[in-house]
mmCIF file of C-alpha atoms and ligand atoms in Angstrom:
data_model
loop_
_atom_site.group_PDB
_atom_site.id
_atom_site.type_symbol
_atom_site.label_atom_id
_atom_site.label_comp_id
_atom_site.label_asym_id
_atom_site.label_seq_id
_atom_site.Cartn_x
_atom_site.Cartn_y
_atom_site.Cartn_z
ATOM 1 C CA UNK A 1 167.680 188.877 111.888
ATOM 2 C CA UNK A 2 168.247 185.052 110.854
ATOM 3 C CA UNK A 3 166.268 182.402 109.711
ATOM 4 C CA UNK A 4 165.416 180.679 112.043
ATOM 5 C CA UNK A 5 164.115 176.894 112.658
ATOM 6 C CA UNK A 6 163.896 176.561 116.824
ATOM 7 C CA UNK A 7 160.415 178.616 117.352
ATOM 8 C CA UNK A 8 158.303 177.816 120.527
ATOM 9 C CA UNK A 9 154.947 177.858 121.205
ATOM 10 C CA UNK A 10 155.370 180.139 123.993
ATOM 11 C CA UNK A 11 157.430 182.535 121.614
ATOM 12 C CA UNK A 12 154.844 182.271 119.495
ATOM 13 C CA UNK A 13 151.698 183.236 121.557
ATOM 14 C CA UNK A 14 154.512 186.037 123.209
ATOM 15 C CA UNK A 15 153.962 187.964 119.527
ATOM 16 C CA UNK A 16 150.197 187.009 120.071
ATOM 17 C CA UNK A 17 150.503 189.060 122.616
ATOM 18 C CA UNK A 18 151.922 192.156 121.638
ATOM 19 C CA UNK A 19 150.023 195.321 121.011
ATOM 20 C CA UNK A 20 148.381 194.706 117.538
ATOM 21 C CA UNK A 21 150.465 197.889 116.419
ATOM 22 C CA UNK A 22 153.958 196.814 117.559
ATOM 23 C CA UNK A 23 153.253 193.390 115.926
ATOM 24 C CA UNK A 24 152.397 194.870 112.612
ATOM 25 C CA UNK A 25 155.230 197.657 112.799
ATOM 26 C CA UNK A 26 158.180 194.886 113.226
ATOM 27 C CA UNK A 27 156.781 192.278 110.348
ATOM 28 C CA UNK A 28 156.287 195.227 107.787
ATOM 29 C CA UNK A 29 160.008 196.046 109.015
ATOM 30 C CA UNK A 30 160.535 192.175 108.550
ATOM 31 C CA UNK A 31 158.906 191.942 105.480
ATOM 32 C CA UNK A 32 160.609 194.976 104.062
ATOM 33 C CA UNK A 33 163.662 193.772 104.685
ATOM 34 C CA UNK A 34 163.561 190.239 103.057
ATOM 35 C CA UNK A 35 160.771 190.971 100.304
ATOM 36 C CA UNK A 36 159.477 193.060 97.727
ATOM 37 C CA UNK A 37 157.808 196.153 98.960
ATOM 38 C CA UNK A 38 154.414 196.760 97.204
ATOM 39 C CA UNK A 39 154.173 193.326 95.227
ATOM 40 C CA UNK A 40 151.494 190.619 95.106
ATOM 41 C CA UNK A 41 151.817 187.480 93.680
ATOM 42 C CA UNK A 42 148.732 186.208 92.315
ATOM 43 C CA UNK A 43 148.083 182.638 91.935
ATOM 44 C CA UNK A 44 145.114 181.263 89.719
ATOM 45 C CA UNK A 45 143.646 177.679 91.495
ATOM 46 C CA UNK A 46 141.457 175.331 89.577
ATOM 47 C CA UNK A 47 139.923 172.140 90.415
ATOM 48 C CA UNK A 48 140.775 169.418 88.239
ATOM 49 C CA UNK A 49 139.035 166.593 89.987
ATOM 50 C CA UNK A 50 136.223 167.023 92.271
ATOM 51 C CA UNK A 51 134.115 165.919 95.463
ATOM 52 C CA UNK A 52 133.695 162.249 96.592
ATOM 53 C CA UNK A 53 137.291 162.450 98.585
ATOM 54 C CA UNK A 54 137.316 159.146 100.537
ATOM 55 C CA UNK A 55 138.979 161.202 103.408
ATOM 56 C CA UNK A 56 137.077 163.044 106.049
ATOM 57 C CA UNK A 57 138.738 166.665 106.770
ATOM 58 C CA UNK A 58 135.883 168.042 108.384
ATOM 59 C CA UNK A 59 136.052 171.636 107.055
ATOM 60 C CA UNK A 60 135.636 170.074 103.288
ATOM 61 C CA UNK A 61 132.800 170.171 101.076
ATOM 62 C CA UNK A 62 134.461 167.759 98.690
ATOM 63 C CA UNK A 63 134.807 164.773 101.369
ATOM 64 C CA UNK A 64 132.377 162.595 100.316
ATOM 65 C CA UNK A 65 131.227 161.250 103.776
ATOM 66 C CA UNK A 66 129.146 164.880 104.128
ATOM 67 C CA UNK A 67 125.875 165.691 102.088
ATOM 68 C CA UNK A 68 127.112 169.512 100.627
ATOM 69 C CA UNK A 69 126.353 171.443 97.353
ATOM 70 C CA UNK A 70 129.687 170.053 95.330
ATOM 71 C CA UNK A 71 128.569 167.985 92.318
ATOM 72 C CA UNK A 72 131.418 165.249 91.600
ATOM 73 C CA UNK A 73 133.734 165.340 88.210
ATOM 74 C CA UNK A 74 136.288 162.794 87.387
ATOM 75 C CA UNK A 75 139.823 164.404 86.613
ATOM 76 C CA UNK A 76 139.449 166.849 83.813
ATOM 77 C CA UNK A 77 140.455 166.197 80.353
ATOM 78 C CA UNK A 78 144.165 167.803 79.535
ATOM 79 C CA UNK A 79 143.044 170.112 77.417
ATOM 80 C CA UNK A 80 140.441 171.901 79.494
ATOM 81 C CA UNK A 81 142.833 172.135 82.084
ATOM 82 C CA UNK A 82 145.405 174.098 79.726
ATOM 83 C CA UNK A 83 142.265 176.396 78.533
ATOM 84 C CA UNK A 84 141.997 177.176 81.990
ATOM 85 C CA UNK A 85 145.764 177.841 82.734
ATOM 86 C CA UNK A 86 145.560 180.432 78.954
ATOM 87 C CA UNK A 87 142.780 182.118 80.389
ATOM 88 C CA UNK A 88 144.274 182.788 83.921
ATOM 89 C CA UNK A 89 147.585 183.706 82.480
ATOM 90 C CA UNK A 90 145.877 185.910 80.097
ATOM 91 C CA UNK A 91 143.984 187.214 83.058
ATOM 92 C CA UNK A 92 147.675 187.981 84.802
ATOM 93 C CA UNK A 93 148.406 185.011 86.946
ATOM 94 C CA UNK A 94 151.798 184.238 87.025
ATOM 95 C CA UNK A 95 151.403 180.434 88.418
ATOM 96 C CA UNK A 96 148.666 177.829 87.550
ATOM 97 C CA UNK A 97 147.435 175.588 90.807
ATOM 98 C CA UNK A 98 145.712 172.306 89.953
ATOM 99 C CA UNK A 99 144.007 170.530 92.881
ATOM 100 C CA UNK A 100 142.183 167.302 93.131
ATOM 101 C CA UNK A 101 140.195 165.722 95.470
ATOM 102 C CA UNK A 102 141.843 162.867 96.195
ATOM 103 C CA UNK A 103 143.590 160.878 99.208
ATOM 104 C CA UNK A 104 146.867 160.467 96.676
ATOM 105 C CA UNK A 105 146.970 159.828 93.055
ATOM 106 C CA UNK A 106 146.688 156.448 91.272
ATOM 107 C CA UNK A 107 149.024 155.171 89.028
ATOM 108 C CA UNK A 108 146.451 155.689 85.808
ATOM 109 C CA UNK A 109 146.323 158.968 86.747
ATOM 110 C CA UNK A 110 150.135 159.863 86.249
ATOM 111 C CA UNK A 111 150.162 160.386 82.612
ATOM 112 C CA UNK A 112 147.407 162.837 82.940
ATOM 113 C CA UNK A 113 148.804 164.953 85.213
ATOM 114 C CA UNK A 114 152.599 164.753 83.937
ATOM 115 C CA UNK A 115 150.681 166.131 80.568
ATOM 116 C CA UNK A 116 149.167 169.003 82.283
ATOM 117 C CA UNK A 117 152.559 169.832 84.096
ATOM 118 C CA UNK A 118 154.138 170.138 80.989
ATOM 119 C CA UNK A 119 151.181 171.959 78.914
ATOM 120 C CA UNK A 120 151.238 174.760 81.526
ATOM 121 C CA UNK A 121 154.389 175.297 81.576
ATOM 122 C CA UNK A 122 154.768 175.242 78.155
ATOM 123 C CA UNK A 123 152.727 178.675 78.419
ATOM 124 C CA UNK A 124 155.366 180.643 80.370
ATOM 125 C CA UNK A 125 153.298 180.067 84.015
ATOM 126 C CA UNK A 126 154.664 178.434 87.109
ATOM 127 C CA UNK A 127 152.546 175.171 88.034
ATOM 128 C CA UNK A 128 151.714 174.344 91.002
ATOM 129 C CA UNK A 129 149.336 170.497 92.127
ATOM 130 C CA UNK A 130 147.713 169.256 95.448
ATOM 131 C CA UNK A 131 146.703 165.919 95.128
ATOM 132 C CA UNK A 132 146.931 164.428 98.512
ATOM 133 C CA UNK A 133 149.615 162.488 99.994
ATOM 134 C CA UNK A 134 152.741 161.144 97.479
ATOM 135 C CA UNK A 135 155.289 158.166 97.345
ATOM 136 C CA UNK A 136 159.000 159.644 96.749
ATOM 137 C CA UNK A 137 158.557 157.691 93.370
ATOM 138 C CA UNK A 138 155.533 159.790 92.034
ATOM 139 C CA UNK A 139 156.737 163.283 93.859
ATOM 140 C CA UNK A 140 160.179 162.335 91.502
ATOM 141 C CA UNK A 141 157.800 161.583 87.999
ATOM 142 C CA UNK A 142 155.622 164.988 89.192
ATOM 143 C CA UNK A 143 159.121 166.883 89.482
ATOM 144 C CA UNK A 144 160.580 165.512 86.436
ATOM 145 C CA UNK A 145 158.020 166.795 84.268
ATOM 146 C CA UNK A 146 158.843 170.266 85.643
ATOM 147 C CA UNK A 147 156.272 170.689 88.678
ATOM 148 C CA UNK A 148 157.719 173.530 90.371
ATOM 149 C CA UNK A 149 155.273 173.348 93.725
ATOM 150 C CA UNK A 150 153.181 170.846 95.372
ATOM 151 C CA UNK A 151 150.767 172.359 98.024
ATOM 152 C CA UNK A 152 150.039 170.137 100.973
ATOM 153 C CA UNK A 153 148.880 171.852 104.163
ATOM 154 C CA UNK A 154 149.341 170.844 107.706
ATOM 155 C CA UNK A 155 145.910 172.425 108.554
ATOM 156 C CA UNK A 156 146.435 172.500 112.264
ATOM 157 C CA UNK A 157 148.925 172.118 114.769
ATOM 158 C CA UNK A 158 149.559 168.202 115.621
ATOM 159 C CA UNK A 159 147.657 168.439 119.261
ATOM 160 C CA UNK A 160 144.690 169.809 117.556
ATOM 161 C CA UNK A 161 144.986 167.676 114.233
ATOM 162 C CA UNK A 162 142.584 164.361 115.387
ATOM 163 C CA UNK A 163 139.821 166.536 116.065
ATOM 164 C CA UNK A 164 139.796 167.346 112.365
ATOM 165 C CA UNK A 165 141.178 164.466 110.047
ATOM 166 C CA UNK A 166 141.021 160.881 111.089
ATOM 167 C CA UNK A 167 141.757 159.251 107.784
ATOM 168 C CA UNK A 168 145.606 160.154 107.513
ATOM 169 C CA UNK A 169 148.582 161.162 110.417
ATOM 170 C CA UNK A 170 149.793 164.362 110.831
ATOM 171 C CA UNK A 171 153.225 162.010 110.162
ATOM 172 C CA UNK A 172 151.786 160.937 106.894
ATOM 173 C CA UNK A 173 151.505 164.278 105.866
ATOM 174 C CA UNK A 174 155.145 165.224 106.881
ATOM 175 C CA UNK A 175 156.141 162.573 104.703
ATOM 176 C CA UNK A 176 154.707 163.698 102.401
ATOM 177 C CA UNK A 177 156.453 167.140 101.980
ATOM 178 C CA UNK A 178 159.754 165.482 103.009
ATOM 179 C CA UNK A 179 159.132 163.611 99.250
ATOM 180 C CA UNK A 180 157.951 166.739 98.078
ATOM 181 C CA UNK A 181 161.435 168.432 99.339
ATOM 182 C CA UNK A 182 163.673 165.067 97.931
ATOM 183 C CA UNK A 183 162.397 165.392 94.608
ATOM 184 C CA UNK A 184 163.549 168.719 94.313
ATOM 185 C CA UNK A 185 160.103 170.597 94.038
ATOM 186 C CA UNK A 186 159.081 173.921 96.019
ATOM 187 C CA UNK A 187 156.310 172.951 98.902
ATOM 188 C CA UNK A 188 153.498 175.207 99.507
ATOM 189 C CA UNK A 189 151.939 174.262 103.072
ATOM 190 C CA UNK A 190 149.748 176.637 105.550
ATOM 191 C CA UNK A 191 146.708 175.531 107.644
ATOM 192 C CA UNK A 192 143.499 176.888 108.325
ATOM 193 C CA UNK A 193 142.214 179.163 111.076
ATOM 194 C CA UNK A 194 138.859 179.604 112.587
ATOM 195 C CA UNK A 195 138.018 175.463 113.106
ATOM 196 C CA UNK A 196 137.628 175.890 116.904
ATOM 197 C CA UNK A 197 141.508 175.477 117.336
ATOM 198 C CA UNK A 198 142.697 177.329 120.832
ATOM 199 C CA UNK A 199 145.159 180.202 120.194
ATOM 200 C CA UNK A 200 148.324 177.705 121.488
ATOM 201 C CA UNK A 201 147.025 175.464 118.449
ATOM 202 C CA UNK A 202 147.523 178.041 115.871
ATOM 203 C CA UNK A 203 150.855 179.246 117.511
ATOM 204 C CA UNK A 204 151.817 175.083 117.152
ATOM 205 C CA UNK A 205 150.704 175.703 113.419
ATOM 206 C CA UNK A 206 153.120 178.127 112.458
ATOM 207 C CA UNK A 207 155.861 176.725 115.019
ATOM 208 C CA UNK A 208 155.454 173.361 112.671
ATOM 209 C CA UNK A 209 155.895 174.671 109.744
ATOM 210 C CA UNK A 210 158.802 177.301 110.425
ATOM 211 C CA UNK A 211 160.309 174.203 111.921
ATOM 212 C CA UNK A 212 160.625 172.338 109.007
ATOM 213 C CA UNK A 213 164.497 172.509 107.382
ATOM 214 C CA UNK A 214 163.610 174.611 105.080
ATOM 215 C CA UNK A 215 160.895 176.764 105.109
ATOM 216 C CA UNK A 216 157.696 176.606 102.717
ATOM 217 C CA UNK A 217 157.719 178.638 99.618
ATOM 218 C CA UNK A 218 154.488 179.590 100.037
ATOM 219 C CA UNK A 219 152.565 179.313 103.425
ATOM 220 C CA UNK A 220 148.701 180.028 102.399
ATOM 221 C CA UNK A 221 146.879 180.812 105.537
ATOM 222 C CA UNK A 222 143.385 180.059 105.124
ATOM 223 C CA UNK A 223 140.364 181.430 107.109
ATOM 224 C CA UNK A 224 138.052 178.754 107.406
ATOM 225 C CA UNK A 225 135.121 179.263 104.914
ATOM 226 C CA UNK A 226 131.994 177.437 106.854
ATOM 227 C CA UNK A 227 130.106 175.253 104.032
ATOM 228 C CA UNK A 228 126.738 173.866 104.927
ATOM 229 C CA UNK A 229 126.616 170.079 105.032
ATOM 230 C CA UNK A 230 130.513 170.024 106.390
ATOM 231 C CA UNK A 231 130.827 169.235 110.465
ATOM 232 C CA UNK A 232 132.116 172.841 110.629
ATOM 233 C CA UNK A 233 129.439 174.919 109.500
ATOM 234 C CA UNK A 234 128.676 176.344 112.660
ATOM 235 C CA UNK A 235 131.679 177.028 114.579
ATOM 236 C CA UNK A 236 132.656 180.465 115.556
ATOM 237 C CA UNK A 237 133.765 182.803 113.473
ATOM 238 C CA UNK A 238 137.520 184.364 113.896
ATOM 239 C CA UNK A 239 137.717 187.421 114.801
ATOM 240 C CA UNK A 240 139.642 189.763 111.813
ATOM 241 C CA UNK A 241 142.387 191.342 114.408
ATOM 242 C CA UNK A 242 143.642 187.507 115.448
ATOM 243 C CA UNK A 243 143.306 186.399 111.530
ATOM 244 C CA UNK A 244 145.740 189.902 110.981
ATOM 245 C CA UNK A 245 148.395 189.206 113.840
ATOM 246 C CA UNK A 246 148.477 185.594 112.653
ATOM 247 C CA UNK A 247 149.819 186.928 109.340
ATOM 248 C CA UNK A 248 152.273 189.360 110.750
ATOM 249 C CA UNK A 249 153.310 186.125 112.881
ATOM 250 C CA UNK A 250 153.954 183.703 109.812
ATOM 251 C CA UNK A 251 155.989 187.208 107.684
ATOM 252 C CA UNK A 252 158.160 187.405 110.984
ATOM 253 C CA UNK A 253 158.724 183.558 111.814
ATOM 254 C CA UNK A 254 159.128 182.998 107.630
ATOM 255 C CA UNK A 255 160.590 186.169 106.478
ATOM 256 C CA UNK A 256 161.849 184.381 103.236
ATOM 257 C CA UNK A 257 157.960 182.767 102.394
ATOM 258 C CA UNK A 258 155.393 184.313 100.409
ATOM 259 C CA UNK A 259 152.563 184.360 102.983
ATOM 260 C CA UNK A 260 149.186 183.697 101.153
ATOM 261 C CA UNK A 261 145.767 184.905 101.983
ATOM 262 C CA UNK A 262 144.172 181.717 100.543
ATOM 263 C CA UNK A 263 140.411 180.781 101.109
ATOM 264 C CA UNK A 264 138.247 183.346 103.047
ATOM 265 C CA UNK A 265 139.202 186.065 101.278
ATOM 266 C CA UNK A 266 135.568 186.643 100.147
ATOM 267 C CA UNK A 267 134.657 187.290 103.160
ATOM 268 C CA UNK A 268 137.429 190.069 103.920
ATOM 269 C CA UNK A 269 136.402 193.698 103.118
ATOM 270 C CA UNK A 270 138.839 195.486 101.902
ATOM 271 C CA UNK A 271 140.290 197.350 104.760
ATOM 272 C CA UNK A 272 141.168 193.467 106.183
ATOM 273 C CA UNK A 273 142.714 192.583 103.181
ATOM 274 C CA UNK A 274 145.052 195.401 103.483
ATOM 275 C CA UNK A 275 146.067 195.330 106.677
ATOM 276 C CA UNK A 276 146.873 191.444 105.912
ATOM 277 C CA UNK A 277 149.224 193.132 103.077
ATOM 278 C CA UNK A 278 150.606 195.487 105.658
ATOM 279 C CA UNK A 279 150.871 192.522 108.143
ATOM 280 C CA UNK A 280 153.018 190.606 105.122
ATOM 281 C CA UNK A 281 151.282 189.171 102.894
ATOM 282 C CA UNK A 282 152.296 188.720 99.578
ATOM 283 C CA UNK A 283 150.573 186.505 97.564
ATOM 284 C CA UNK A 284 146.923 185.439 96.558
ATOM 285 C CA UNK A 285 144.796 183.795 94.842
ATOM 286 C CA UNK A 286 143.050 185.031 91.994
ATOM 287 C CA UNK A 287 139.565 184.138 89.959
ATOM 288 C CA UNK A 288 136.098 183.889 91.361
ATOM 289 C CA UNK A 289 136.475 180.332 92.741
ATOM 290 C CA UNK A 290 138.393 178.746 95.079
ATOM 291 C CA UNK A 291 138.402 174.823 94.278
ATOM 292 C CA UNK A 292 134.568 174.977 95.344
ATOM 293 C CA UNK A 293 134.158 178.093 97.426
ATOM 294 C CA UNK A 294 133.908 181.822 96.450
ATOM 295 C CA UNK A 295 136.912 184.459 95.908
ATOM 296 C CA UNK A 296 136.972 187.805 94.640
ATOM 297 C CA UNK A 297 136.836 188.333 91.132
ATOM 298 C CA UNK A 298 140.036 189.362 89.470
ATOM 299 C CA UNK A 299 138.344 193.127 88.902
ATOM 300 C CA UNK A 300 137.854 193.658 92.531
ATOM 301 C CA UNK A 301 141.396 192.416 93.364
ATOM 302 C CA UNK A 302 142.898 194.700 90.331
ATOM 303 C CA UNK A 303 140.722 197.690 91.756
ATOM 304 C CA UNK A 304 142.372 197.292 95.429
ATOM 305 C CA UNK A 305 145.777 196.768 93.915
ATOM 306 C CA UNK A 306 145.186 199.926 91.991
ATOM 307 C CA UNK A 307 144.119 202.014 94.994
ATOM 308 C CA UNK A 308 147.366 200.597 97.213
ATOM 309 C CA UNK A 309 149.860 201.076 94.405
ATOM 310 C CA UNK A 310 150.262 197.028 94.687
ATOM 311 C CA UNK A 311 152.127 195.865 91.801
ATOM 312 C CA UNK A 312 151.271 192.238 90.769
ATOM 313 C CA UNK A 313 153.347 191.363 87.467
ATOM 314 C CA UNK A 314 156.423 188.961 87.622
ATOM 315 C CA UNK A 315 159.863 190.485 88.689
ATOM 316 C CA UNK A 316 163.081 189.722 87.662
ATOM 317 C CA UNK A 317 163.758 187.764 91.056
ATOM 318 C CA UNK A 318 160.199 187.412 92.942
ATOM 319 C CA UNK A 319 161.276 187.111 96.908
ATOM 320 C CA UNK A 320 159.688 183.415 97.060
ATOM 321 C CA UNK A 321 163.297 182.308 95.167
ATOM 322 C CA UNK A 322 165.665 183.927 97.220
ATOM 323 C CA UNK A 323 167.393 180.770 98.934
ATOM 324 C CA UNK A 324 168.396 181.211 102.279
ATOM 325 C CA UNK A 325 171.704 180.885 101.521
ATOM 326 C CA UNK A 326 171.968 183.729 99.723
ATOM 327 C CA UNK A 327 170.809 185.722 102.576
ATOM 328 C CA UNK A 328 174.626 186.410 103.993
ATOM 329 C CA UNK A 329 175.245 187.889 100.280
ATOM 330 C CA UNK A 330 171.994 190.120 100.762
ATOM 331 C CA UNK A 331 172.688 191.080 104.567
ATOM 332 C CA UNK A 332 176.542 191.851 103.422
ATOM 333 C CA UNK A 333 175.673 193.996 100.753
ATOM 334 C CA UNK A 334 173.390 195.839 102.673
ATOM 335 C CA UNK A 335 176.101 196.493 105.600
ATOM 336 C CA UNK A 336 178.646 197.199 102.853
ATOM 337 C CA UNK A 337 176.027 199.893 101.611
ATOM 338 C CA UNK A 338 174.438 201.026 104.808
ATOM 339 C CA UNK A 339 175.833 204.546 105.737
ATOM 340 C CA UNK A 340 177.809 205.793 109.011
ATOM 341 C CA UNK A 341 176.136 207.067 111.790
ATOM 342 C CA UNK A 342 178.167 210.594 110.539
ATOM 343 C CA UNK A 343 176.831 210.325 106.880
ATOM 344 C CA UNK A 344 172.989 209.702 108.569
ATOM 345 C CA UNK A 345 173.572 212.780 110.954
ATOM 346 C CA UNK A 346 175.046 215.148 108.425
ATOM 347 C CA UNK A 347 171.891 214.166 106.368
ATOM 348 C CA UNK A 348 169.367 214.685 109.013
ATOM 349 C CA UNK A 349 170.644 217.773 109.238
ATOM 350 C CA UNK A 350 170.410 219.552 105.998
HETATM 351 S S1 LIG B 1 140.687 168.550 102.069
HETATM 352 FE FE1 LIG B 1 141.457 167.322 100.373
HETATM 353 S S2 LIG B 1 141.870 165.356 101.305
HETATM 354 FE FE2 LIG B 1 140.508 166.417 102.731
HETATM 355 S S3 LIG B 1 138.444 165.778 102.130
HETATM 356 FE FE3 LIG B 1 138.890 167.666 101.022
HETATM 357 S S4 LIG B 1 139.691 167.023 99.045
HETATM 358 FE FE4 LIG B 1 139.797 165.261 100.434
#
């Protein structure tokens, strides 16, 4: 199977409509082929900045045009951050995400951040920032002090987008991971499901971002959590069995991605969360709070990666780094290695 760049809607919503089995059958054979079979990547996220966001996403607590429960903190001092980053690497998170709430970082605010860049990854972890929308110039000064990703989510798919954010373009935010890409850094980007979006909106999600010319690294896909206060916090709920498929879509449209179950998680029992795993994905986040809304505590994740024989600790080459061109290496080995249809007989039967 190749990479590919070209999807349609209509191809899309075609896997939304397969039988839920069939779909989850050909992206565990999808992900089994291009990653890691029993492995979790767990990401630790903390908020470095918070609330009073002069933009108006309508799903977020920290916009400061709605009245919600988030008390406001100007950016954190350096060395709290990096107490944070010891205690989720001691806790086994293998890369540190620091997100403020801002519309894009000021110039003051550079020196800060390059020192937190550097502090974390002085401790062995991968870092990871979201900090709204970037020039090329600071994406280049975030990269050259070693930031490996920079999360910056498309949320929705264009059509669907104005209904949601009014205060930046979907083209802003493309340029925005097109610096991300220049300067050399990884780009984590996913969207959110469950904000009244029709199902050819999420399809024109996915279709965006497998679009791109490279693929994300990372492609969270959130499940909208509804906070009181926000214009959201009544819409209808997703049902678990679209939220699943839509998984299984983004392992089999990005088979070389980790595919993140990011915010909602809380609200996933168990069995969901497993048959997201099943459905491809790879990689979470970790610690009782996302940015301002609940997660699972790391004991409850550890206990269901105990009772599914889910390995989280680093590997030598986690799937997330394979390039794509070193996919005609992989796919030639594996011919090379694969035996004849006489070796398979004579084995099936002795
Ligand atoms: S999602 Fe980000 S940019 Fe939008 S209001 Fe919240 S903090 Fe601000």
């Amino acid at each position: 199977m190749e990479v590919r760049h070209n999807w349609t809607v209509a191809e899309v919503q075609q896997l939304m409509e397969k039988p839920f089995m069939d779909l989850l059958f050909e992206a565990q054979c999808v992900h089994r082929q291009y990653q890691q079979s029993n492995y979790v990547q767990v990401s630790t996220l903390l908020s470095i900045k918070t609330g009073a966001c002069p933009e108006d996403c309508k799903y977020c607590p920290q916009s400061a045009r709605y009245t919600t429960d988030v008390e406001k903190e100007r950016l954190m001092e350096v060395d709290r951050v990096l107490d944070a980053a010891q205690k989720a690497k001691n806790a086994g998170s293998t890369r540190f995400c620091m997100g403020a709430a801002w519309k894009n970082p000021k110039a003051r605010d550079m020196p800060h951040l390059t020192e937190m860049i550097k502090g974390v990854k002085g401790m062995g972890l991968e870092t990871c920032m979201t900090l709204g929308m970037l020039t090329p110039d600071q994406a280049d000064e975030l990269a050259g002090a070693g930031l490996d990703y920079y999360n910056h989510n498309l949320d929705t798919s264009p059509e669907f987008y104005g209904n949601i954010i009014t205060t930046r373009t979907y083209q802003d935010r493309l340029d925005t991971l097109s610096h991300v890409r220049d300067a050399g850094m990884k780009i984590c980007s996913g969207g959110i499901i469950g904000m009244g979006e029709s199902a050819s909106d999420r399809a024109g999600l996915f279709v965006e971002l497998a679009n791109l010319p490279t693929h994300p690294e990372s492609v969270p896909v959130n499940m909208l959590v509804k906070v009181k206060g926000t214009p959201l916090e009544a819409v209808d709920d997703v049902d678990p069995f679209d939220f699943i498929r839509l998984i299984a879509i983004a392992r089999i449209m990005m088979p070389l991605s980790a595919v993140r179950l990011s915010a909602g998680r809380e609200d996933m029992n168990e069995q969901m969360q497993t048959l997201c795993f099943m459905a491809g994905a790879n990689s979470v986040f970790y610690g009782c709070k996302l940015l301002t809304t609940p997660n699972p505590s790391e004991d409850k994740d550890m206990q269901l990666f105990d009772k599914l024989g889910i390995n989280s600790q680093q590997v030598s080459q986690r799937p997330d780094e394979i390039e794509e061109n070193d996919l005609l290496d992989r796919v030639v080995e594996r011919v090379a290695a694969r035996p004849s249809q006489d070796d398979l007989f004579y084995e099936a039967s002795v």
